[in-house]
């Protein structure tokens, strides 16, 4: 059976999807596509990762270029921009192909991938950011942010729906990456705090799982504050709420508690920023007052 896209059977073509990358997320994507009935062609650098999919009738090819040739649409899920660049290096003509890149990267990297695709006559590129771990992919609660032309997304809406809920976040190809990194910075901060907290309670012989039951509602109530802080930033309303002078004392106490227990301290950058704010006379401001300090030019 030829894996080339056929010109005379558009209905069969609509069922063909290619996938580059079979890491944890790639395999989850493959399973969602198979569940939705698509005819799948895959390529992965380590070919053995395709073995568990063979039983489902998946076509396995030996290069990324062959993978893209096999279907009108290709999804990419690789470790990095570099891996994406290397995989696309062997492709020559992308005319008539739609590429949906779901690889995490920076906004500038999204633009570079768009350029690579344009240089190969590709006209249909959208970039996506999957916002859930592989195990949760395909559920209605699984959100993927997509940026790039809405018209291209509209044509691929059915395929994307097999991954869960899709949110179009703008025509600018880089917007999904920008929002992805902003959201992941929340995760980074949360996990930094969570690792610190587990270090503190673990060293004091508190059961970590019991502590999680205490922590979860606390984190949820903190999440309710996010729109309020965002509103204050938007309105440049920095006075009101807990002042930075108080928050500095609380942060110092977290550090001191850790030191008393012999636990490493992770929260240094935030402490330094609050000290900078207080030195600049912003001690009476709330947490919202820190945001302008991140973007102010250094004097
Ligand atoms: N897993 C997660 O929790 C997150 C959820 C949110 C979205 N991310 C992003 O998804 C992309 C893929 O992540 P992944 O979980 O599949 O990652 P790995 O399991 O580490 O698989 C990496 C794949 O990339 C291939 N690869 C790496 N380097 C190269 C290269 N130079 N050339 C070609 N392919 C490369 C690797 O191939 P192999 O090691 O099996 O041969 C895997 O297919 C990612 O952007 C996340 O940020 C996941």
mmCIF file of C-alpha atoms and ligand atoms in Angstrom:
data_model
loop_
_atom_site.group_PDB
_atom_site.id
_atom_site.type_symbol
_atom_site.label_atom_id
_atom_site.label_comp_id
_atom_site.label_asym_id
_atom_site.label_seq_id
_atom_site.Cartn_x
_atom_site.Cartn_y
_atom_site.Cartn_z
ATOM 1 C CA UNK A 1 0.000 0.000 0.000
ATOM 2 C CA UNK A 2 1.401 3.418 -0.940
ATOM 3 C CA UNK A 3 1.727 5.850 1.886
ATOM 4 C CA UNK A 4 1.666 8.876 -0.414
ATOM 5 C CA UNK A 5 -1.357 11.155 -0.085
ATOM 6 C CA UNK A 6 -3.720 10.290 -2.937
ATOM 7 C CA UNK A 7 -5.183 12.959 -5.201
ATOM 8 C CA UNK A 8 -8.286 10.998 -6.109
ATOM 9 C CA UNK A 9 -9.681 9.893 -2.764
ATOM 10 C CA UNK A 10 -10.127 12.946 -0.554
ATOM 11 C CA UNK A 11 -12.302 11.089 1.923
ATOM 12 C CA UNK A 12 -9.581 8.529 2.641
ATOM 13 C CA UNK A 13 -7.058 11.379 2.844
ATOM 14 C CA UNK A 14 -9.139 13.051 5.549
ATOM 15 C CA UNK A 15 -8.637 9.958 7.660
ATOM 16 C CA UNK A 16 -4.850 9.927 7.295
ATOM 17 C CA UNK A 17 -2.736 11.584 9.955
ATOM 18 C CA UNK A 18 1.027 11.504 10.471
ATOM 19 C CA UNK A 19 2.778 11.885 13.790
ATOM 20 C CA UNK A 20 6.436 12.745 14.362
ATOM 21 C CA UNK A 21 7.645 11.825 17.852
ATOM 22 C CA UNK A 22 6.720 8.929 20.075
ATOM 23 C CA UNK A 23 7.845 10.101 23.475
ATOM 24 C CA UNK A 24 5.386 9.943 26.362
ATOM 25 C CA UNK A 25 3.224 12.664 24.820
ATOM 26 C CA UNK A 26 3.574 11.334 21.257
ATOM 27 C CA UNK A 27 2.294 7.919 22.332
ATOM 28 C CA UNK A 28 -0.650 9.564 24.123
ATOM 29 C CA UNK A 29 -1.442 11.547 20.943
ATOM 30 C CA UNK A 30 -1.189 8.356 18.854
ATOM 31 C CA UNK A 31 -3.652 6.595 21.148
ATOM 32 C CA UNK A 32 -6.143 9.481 20.949
ATOM 33 C CA UNK A 33 -5.934 9.531 17.138
ATOM 34 C CA UNK A 34 -6.357 5.753 16.902
ATOM 35 C CA UNK A 35 -9.334 5.899 19.261
ATOM 36 C CA UNK A 36 -10.910 8.458 16.915
ATOM 37 C CA UNK A 37 -10.432 6.114 13.973
ATOM 38 C CA UNK A 38 -7.607 7.853 12.085
ATOM 39 C CA UNK A 39 -5.188 5.956 9.858
ATOM 40 C CA UNK A 40 -1.886 6.735 11.476
ATOM 41 C CA UNK A 41 1.655 6.931 10.118
ATOM 42 C CA UNK A 42 4.437 7.522 12.640
ATOM 43 C CA UNK A 43 8.120 8.295 12.774
ATOM 44 C CA UNK A 44 10.344 8.314 15.832
ATOM 45 C CA UNK A 45 14.120 8.596 16.057
ATOM 46 C CA UNK A 46 14.221 5.391 18.141
ATOM 47 C CA UNK A 47 12.074 3.197 15.966
ATOM 48 C CA UNK A 48 11.416 0.549 18.654
ATOM 49 C CA UNK A 49 9.039 2.975 20.423
ATOM 50 C CA UNK A 50 6.561 2.300 17.610
ATOM 51 C CA UNK A 51 6.433 -1.444 18.390
ATOM 52 C CA UNK A 52 3.441 -1.311 20.800
ATOM 53 C CA UNK A 53 1.455 0.547 18.108
ATOM 54 C CA UNK A 54 1.983 -2.069 15.373
ATOM 55 C CA UNK A 55 -0.866 -4.185 16.706
ATOM 56 C CA UNK A 56 -3.211 -1.253 15.914
ATOM 57 C CA UNK A 57 -2.184 -1.219 12.257
ATOM 58 C CA UNK A 58 -0.030 1.900 12.485
ATOM 59 C CA UNK A 59 2.311 2.545 9.532
ATOM 60 C CA UNK A 60 5.883 3.048 10.685
ATOM 61 C CA UNK A 61 8.274 4.927 8.385
ATOM 62 C CA UNK A 62 12.000 5.480 8.539
ATOM 63 C CA UNK A 63 12.256 9.252 8.186
ATOM 64 C CA UNK A 64 10.383 12.383 9.189
ATOM 65 C CA UNK A 65 10.185 13.322 5.491
ATOM 66 C CA UNK A 66 8.407 10.038 4.658
ATOM 67 C CA UNK A 67 6.086 10.555 7.610
ATOM 68 C CA UNK A 68 4.998 13.980 6.334
ATOM 69 C CA UNK A 69 4.574 12.609 2.795
ATOM 70 C CA UNK A 70 2.177 9.923 4.033
ATOM 71 C CA UNK A 71 -0.715 12.207 5.103
ATOM 72 C CA UNK A 72 -2.155 15.637 4.386
ATOM 73 C CA UNK A 73 -1.654 16.588 8.027
ATOM 74 C CA UNK A 74 1.263 15.969 10.384
ATOM 75 C CA UNK A 75 1.398 16.478 14.134
ATOM 76 C CA UNK A 76 4.832 16.994 15.707
ATOM 77 C CA UNK A 77 5.537 16.226 19.363
ATOM 78 C CA UNK A 78 9.253 16.281 20.092
ATOM 79 C CA UNK A 79 11.487 17.171 23.002
ATOM 80 C CA UNK A 80 12.609 20.552 21.729
ATOM 81 C CA UNK A 81 12.956 23.099 18.956
ATOM 82 C CA UNK A 82 16.348 21.604 18.066
ATOM 83 C CA UNK A 83 14.799 18.163 17.645
ATOM 84 C CA UNK A 84 12.052 19.708 15.470
ATOM 85 C CA UNK A 85 14.596 21.574 13.351
ATOM 86 C CA UNK A 86 16.666 18.410 12.873
ATOM 87 C CA UNK A 87 13.589 16.375 11.957
ATOM 88 C CA UNK A 88 12.405 18.924 9.380
ATOM 89 C CA UNK A 89 15.894 19.244 7.875
ATOM 90 C CA UNK A 90 15.333 16.277 5.553
ATOM 91 C CA UNK A 91 12.024 17.558 4.158
ATOM 92 C CA UNK A 92 11.986 19.282 0.789
ATOM 93 C CA UNK A 93 8.486 20.154 -0.416
ATOM 94 C CA UNK A 94 5.679 20.792 2.072
ATOM 95 C CA UNK A 95 3.224 22.163 -0.503
ATOM 96 C CA UNK A 96 -0.342 21.093 0.360
ATOM 97 C CA UNK A 97 0.676 19.806 3.792
ATOM 98 C CA UNK A 98 -0.665 20.993 7.131
ATOM 99 C CA UNK A 99 1.771 20.914 10.047
ATOM 100 C CA UNK A 100 0.659 21.185 13.670
ATOM 101 C CA UNK A 101 3.650 21.486 15.954
ATOM 102 C CA UNK A 102 2.855 20.581 19.562
ATOM 103 C CA UNK A 103 6.450 20.825 20.762
ATOM 104 C CA UNK A 104 7.182 23.099 23.711
ATOM 105 C CA UNK A 105 9.417 26.056 22.860
ATOM 106 C CA UNK A 106 9.790 29.818 22.919
ATOM 107 C CA UNK A 107 7.710 32.296 20.867
ATOM 108 C CA UNK A 108 10.756 33.028 18.713
ATOM 109 C CA UNK A 109 11.248 29.310 18.052
ATOM 110 C CA UNK A 110 7.621 29.043 16.829
ATOM 111 C CA UNK A 111 8.386 31.807 14.333
ATOM 112 C CA UNK A 112 11.533 29.996 13.207
ATOM 113 C CA UNK A 113 9.595 26.762 12.587
ATOM 114 C CA UNK A 114 7.032 28.773 10.585
ATOM 115 C CA UNK A 115 9.900 30.176 8.501
ATOM 116 C CA UNK A 116 11.408 26.721 7.880
ATOM 117 C CA UNK A 117 7.986 25.494 6.716
ATOM 118 C CA UNK A 118 7.434 28.521 4.457
ATOM 119 C CA UNK A 119 10.881 28.018 2.903
ATOM 120 C CA UNK A 120 9.726 24.538 1.860
ATOM 121 C CA UNK A 121 6.506 25.841 0.249
ATOM 122 C CA UNK A 122 4.405 24.937 3.281
ATOM 123 C CA UNK A 123 1.384 27.217 3.642
ATOM 124 C CA UNK A 124 -0.497 25.725 6.543
ATOM 125 C CA UNK A 125 1.231 25.796 9.926
ATOM 126 C CA UNK A 126 -0.278 26.148 13.360
ATOM 127 C CA UNK A 127 1.475 25.845 16.695
ATOM 128 C CA UNK A 128 0.041 24.222 19.782
ATOM 129 C CA UNK A 129 0.740 23.819 23.463
ATOM 130 C CA UNK A 130 -0.764 20.846 25.257
ATOM 131 C CA UNK A 131 -1.542 21.888 28.818
ATOM 132 C CA UNK A 132 -2.030 18.474 30.437
ATOM 133 C CA UNK A 133 0.222 15.462 31.123
ATOM 134 C CA UNK A 134 0.029 12.502 28.712
ATOM 135 C CA UNK A 135 -2.261 10.463 30.994
ATOM 136 C CA UNK A 136 -5.001 13.102 30.825
ATOM 137 C CA UNK A 137 -4.864 13.713 27.078
ATOM 138 C CA UNK A 138 -8.117 13.170 25.192
ATOM 139 C CA UNK A 139 -10.437 14.119 28.053
ATOM 140 C CA UNK A 140 -12.759 17.105 27.561
ATOM 141 C CA UNK A 141 -10.812 18.810 30.386
ATOM 142 C CA UNK A 142 -7.567 18.408 28.437
ATOM 143 C CA UNK A 143 -6.766 21.829 26.964
ATOM 144 C CA UNK A 144 -4.526 22.523 23.973
ATOM 145 C CA UNK A 145 -3.757 26.145 23.085
ATOM 146 C CA UNK A 146 -3.430 26.788 19.363
ATOM 147 C CA UNK A 147 -2.090 29.854 17.584
ATOM 148 C CA UNK A 148 -1.859 30.669 13.893
ATOM 149 C CA UNK A 149 -4.563 31.149 11.262
ATOM 150 C CA UNK A 150 -8.047 30.267 12.545
ATOM 151 C CA UNK A 151 -8.929 29.113 9.026
ATOM 152 C CA UNK A 152 -6.285 26.352 9.221
ATOM 153 C CA UNK A 153 -7.436 25.281 12.668
ATOM 154 C CA UNK A 154 -11.054 25.165 11.477
ATOM 155 C CA UNK A 155 -10.083 22.618 8.817
ATOM 156 C CA UNK A 156 -8.350 20.437 11.422
ATOM 157 C CA UNK A 157 -10.895 20.928 14.215
ATOM 158 C CA UNK A 158 -11.994 17.284 14.181
ATOM 159 C CA UNK A 159 -8.479 15.889 14.489
ATOM 160 C CA UNK A 160 -7.627 18.350 17.253
ATOM 161 C CA UNK A 161 -10.857 17.531 19.094
ATOM 162 C CA UNK A 162 -9.602 13.979 19.509
ATOM 163 C CA UNK A 163 -6.984 15.433 21.913
ATOM 164 C CA UNK A 164 -9.616 17.217 24.038
ATOM 165 C CA UNK A 165 -10.608 20.875 24.133
ATOM 166 C CA UNK A 166 -8.872 23.300 21.771
ATOM 167 C CA UNK A 167 -8.547 27.028 22.503
ATOM 168 C CA UNK A 168 -7.509 29.287 19.631
ATOM 169 C CA UNK A 169 -5.428 32.032 21.254
ATOM 170 C CA UNK A 170 -4.642 34.220 18.249
ATOM 171 C CA UNK A 171 -3.487 34.473 14.666
ATOM 172 C CA UNK A 172 0.089 35.253 15.733
ATOM 173 C CA UNK A 173 1.908 31.898 15.479
ATOM 174 C CA UNK A 174 3.960 32.694 18.607
ATOM 175 C CA UNK A 175 1.041 33.307 20.996
ATOM 176 C CA UNK A 176 0.524 29.671 22.080
ATOM 177 C CA UNK A 177 4.209 29.400 23.056
ATOM 178 C CA UNK A 178 4.089 32.687 24.921
ATOM 179 C CA UNK A 179 1.009 31.655 26.931
ATOM 180 C CA UNK A 180 2.418 28.145 27.426
ATOM 181 C CA UNK A 181 5.571 29.558 29.024
ATOM 182 C CA UNK A 182 3.598 32.018 31.147
ATOM 183 C CA UNK A 183 1.374 29.176 32.429
ATOM 184 C CA UNK A 184 4.326 26.866 32.976
ATOM 185 C CA UNK A 185 6.048 29.572 35.023
ATOM 186 C CA UNK A 186 3.123 29.271 37.462
ATOM 187 C CA UNK A 187 3.713 25.534 37.566
ATOM 188 C CA UNK A 188 7.455 26.085 38.093
ATOM 189 C CA UNK A 189 6.809 28.413 41.026
ATOM 190 C CA UNK A 190 4.196 26.107 42.502
ATOM 191 C CA UNK A 191 6.462 23.075 42.254
ATOM 192 C CA UNK A 192 9.386 25.035 43.707
ATOM 193 C CA UNK A 193 7.216 25.868 46.703
ATOM 194 C CA UNK A 194 5.899 22.325 46.876
ATOM 195 C CA UNK A 195 9.393 20.801 46.907
ATOM 196 C CA UNK A 196 10.377 23.278 49.654
ATOM 197 C CA UNK A 197 7.255 22.399 51.662
ATOM 198 C CA UNK A 198 7.833 18.664 51.333
ATOM 199 C CA UNK A 199 11.450 19.195 52.427
ATOM 200 C CA UNK A 200 10.262 21.027 55.557
ATOM 201 C CA UNK A 201 7.519 18.579 56.586
ATOM 202 C CA UNK A 202 9.532 15.489 55.668
ATOM 203 C CA UNK A 203 12.464 16.589 57.816
ATOM 204 C CA UNK A 204 10.033 17.110 60.714
ATOM 205 C CA UNK A 205 8.564 13.610 60.231
ATOM 206 C CA UNK A 206 5.154 14.901 59.151
ATOM 207 C CA UNK A 207 3.392 12.445 56.837
ATOM 208 C CA UNK A 208 3.727 13.995 53.365
ATOM 209 C CA UNK A 209 0.414 12.585 52.124
ATOM 210 C CA UNK A 210 -1.485 13.937 55.136
ATOM 211 C CA UNK A 211 0.193 17.272 54.487
ATOM 212 C CA UNK A 212 -1.010 17.193 50.870
ATOM 213 C CA UNK A 213 -4.578 17.066 52.195
ATOM 214 C CA UNK A 214 -3.851 20.276 54.079
ATOM 215 C CA UNK A 215 -2.050 21.842 51.120
ATOM 216 C CA UNK A 216 -4.577 21.175 48.349
ATOM 217 C CA UNK A 217 -7.442 23.407 49.628
ATOM 218 C CA UNK A 218 -4.843 26.035 50.573
ATOM 219 C CA UNK A 219 -3.482 26.102 47.001
ATOM 220 C CA UNK A 220 -7.022 26.219 45.597
ATOM 221 C CA UNK A 221 -7.874 29.231 47.754
ATOM 222 C CA UNK A 222 -4.628 30.913 46.628
ATOM 223 C CA UNK A 223 -5.700 30.316 43.002
ATOM 224 C CA UNK A 224 -8.863 32.345 43.688
ATOM 225 C CA UNK A 225 -6.599 35.345 44.346
ATOM 226 C CA UNK A 226 -4.991 35.286 40.897
ATOM 227 C CA UNK A 227 -7.675 37.359 39.085
ATOM 228 C CA UNK A 228 -7.618 39.961 41.875
ATOM 229 C CA UNK A 229 -3.818 40.362 41.650
ATOM 230 C CA UNK A 230 -4.025 40.425 37.839
ATOM 231 C CA UNK A 231 -6.688 43.155 38.045
ATOM 232 C CA UNK A 232 -4.470 45.206 40.380
ATOM 233 C CA UNK A 233 -1.544 44.861 37.952
ATOM 234 C CA UNK A 234 -3.745 45.849 35.014
ATOM 235 C CA UNK A 235 -5.032 48.939 36.890
ATOM 236 C CA UNK A 236 -1.602 49.765 38.375
ATOM 237 C CA UNK A 237 -3.311 49.552 41.769
ATOM 238 C CA UNK A 238 -0.463 48.462 44.044
ATOM 239 C CA UNK A 239 -1.693 49.660 47.437
ATOM 240 C CA UNK A 240 -4.067 47.426 49.409
ATOM 241 C CA UNK A 241 -3.831 43.831 50.525
ATOM 242 C CA UNK A 242 -0.838 42.408 52.390
ATOM 243 C CA UNK A 243 2.140 44.780 52.165
ATOM 244 C CA UNK A 244 5.530 43.592 50.922
ATOM 245 C CA UNK A 245 7.148 44.433 54.293
ATOM 246 C CA UNK A 246 4.924 41.786 55.914
ATOM 247 C CA UNK A 247 5.498 39.321 53.069
ATOM 248 C CA UNK A 248 9.271 39.697 53.409
ATOM 249 C CA UNK A 249 9.057 38.653 57.067
ATOM 250 C CA UNK A 250 6.985 35.592 56.091
ATOM 251 C CA UNK A 251 9.477 34.616 53.375
ATOM 252 C CA UNK A 252 12.395 35.066 55.792
ATOM 253 C CA UNK A 253 10.607 32.780 58.248
ATOM 254 C CA UNK A 254 10.209 30.074 55.584
ATOM 255 C CA UNK A 255 13.951 30.282 54.938
ATOM 256 C CA UNK A 256 14.779 30.318 58.639
ATOM 257 C CA UNK A 257 12.484 27.343 59.342
ATOM 258 C CA UNK A 258 14.225 25.424 56.568
ATOM 259 C CA UNK A 259 17.662 26.306 57.923
ATOM 260 C CA UNK A 260 16.658 25.306 61.480
ATOM 261 C CA UNK A 261 15.714 21.895 60.088
ATOM 262 C CA UNK A 262 18.774 21.603 57.824
ATOM 263 C CA UNK A 263 16.707 21.903 54.625
ATOM 264 C CA UNK A 264 17.956 23.813 51.555
ATOM 265 C CA UNK A 265 16.204 27.116 50.791
ATOM 266 C CA UNK A 266 14.724 27.527 47.289
ATOM 267 C CA UNK A 267 12.826 30.801 47.475
ATOM 268 C CA UNK A 268 15.768 33.196 47.022
ATOM 269 C CA UNK A 269 14.750 35.098 43.869
ATOM 270 C CA UNK A 270 11.393 36.177 45.274
ATOM 271 C CA UNK A 271 12.987 37.289 48.548
ATOM 272 C CA UNK A 272 15.579 39.353 46.623
ATOM 273 C CA UNK A 273 12.832 40.987 44.529
ATOM 274 C CA UNK A 274 10.842 41.976 47.610
ATOM 275 C CA UNK A 275 13.990 43.434 49.225
ATOM 276 C CA UNK A 276 14.606 45.422 46.010
ATOM 277 C CA UNK A 277 10.997 46.676 46.109
ATOM 278 C CA UNK A 278 11.269 47.754 49.750
ATOM 279 C CA UNK A 279 14.573 49.525 49.040
ATOM 280 C CA UNK A 280 12.778 51.432 46.293
ATOM 281 C CA UNK A 281 10.143 52.608 48.747
ATOM 282 C CA UNK A 282 7.463 50.110 47.696
ATOM 283 C CA UNK A 283 7.212 48.307 51.065
ATOM 284 C CA UNK A 284 3.582 49.331 51.479
ATOM 285 C CA UNK A 285 2.560 47.843 48.134
ATOM 286 C CA UNK A 286 1.053 44.419 47.598
ATOM 287 C CA UNK A 287 2.470 41.507 45.586
ATOM 288 C CA UNK A 288 1.106 43.222 42.428
ATOM 289 C CA UNK A 289 3.736 45.936 42.908
ATOM 290 C CA UNK A 290 6.502 43.433 42.120
ATOM 291 C CA UNK A 291 5.448 42.952 38.504
ATOM 292 C CA UNK A 292 6.670 46.335 37.172
ATOM 293 C CA UNK A 293 10.084 45.618 38.729
ATOM 294 C CA UNK A 294 10.502 42.644 36.373
ATOM 295 C CA UNK A 295 10.276 44.833 33.295
ATOM 296 C CA UNK A 296 11.674 48.159 34.478
ATOM 297 C CA UNK A 297 14.985 49.008 32.807
ATOM 298 C CA UNK A 298 17.905 48.803 35.244
ATOM 299 C CA UNK A 299 19.295 52.230 36.178
HETATM 300 N N1 LIG B 1 5.041 14.931 29.166
HETATM 301 C C1 LIG B 1 4.468 15.983 29.687
HETATM 302 O O1 LIG B 1 4.035 15.972 30.833
HETATM 303 C C2 LIG B 1 4.307 17.301 28.942
HETATM 304 C C3 LIG B 1 2.871 17.757 28.913
HETATM 305 C C4 LIG B 1 2.722 19.041 28.165
HETATM 306 C C5 LIG B 1 3.366 18.979 26.770
HETATM 307 N N2 LIG B 1 4.724 18.502 26.891
HETATM 308 C C6 LIG B 1 5.543 18.675 25.679
HETATM 309 O O2 LIG B 1 5.340 17.616 24.730
HETATM 310 C C7 LIG B 1 6.554 17.436 23.974
HETATM 311 C C8 LIG B 1 6.946 15.971 23.995
HETATM 312 O O3 LIG B 1 7.138 15.594 25.343
HETATM 313 P P1 LIG B 1 7.280 14.060 25.752
HETATM 314 O O4 LIG B 1 6.622 13.912 27.092
HETATM 315 O O5 LIG B 1 6.817 13.181 24.681
HETATM 316 O O6 LIG B 1 8.875 13.956 25.917
HETATM 317 P P2 LIG B 1 9.776 12.642 25.878
HETATM 318 O O7 LIG B 1 9.026 11.480 26.435
HETATM 319 O O8 LIG B 1 11.048 13.026 26.542
HETATM 320 O O9 LIG B 1 10.017 12.364 24.320
HETATM 321 C C9 LIG B 1 10.839 13.206 23.546
HETATM 322 C C10 LIG B 1 10.658 12.896 22.077
HETATM 323 O O10 LIG B 1 11.553 13.720 21.295
HETATM 324 C C11 LIG B 1 12.395 12.868 20.493
HETATM 325 N N3 LIG B 1 13.679 13.506 20.309
HETATM 326 C C12 LIG B 1 14.509 14.040 21.232
HETATM 327 N N4 LIG B 1 15.599 14.555 20.625
HETATM 328 C C13 LIG B 1 15.477 14.322 19.315
HETATM 329 C C14 LIG B 1 16.255 14.629 18.165
HETATM 330 N N5 LIG B 1 17.417 15.283 18.281
HETATM 331 N N6 LIG B 1 15.805 14.251 16.945
HETATM 332 C C15 LIG B 1 14.623 13.593 16.814
HETATM 333 N N7 LIG B 1 13.823 13.272 17.849
HETATM 334 C C16 LIG B 1 14.240 13.644 19.086
HETATM 335 C C17 LIG B 1 12.473 11.575 21.299
HETATM 336 O O11 LIG B 1 12.933 10.558 20.426
HETATM 337 P P3 LIG B 1 13.600 9.232 21.027
HETATM 338 O O12 LIG B 1 14.467 9.674 22.203
HETATM 339 O O13 LIG B 1 12.492 8.341 21.449
HETATM 340 O O14 LIG B 1 14.411 8.700 19.930
HETATM 341 C C18 LIG B 1 11.017 11.430 21.726
HETATM 342 O O15 LIG B 1 10.219 11.020 20.656
HETATM 343 C C19 LIG B 1 7.628 18.319 24.633
HETATM 344 O O16 LIG B 1 7.798 19.485 23.871
HETATM 345 C C20 LIG B 1 7.023 18.636 25.988
HETATM 346 O O17 LIG B 1 7.481 19.846 26.538
HETATM 347 C C21 LIG B 1 4.849 17.204 27.513
#
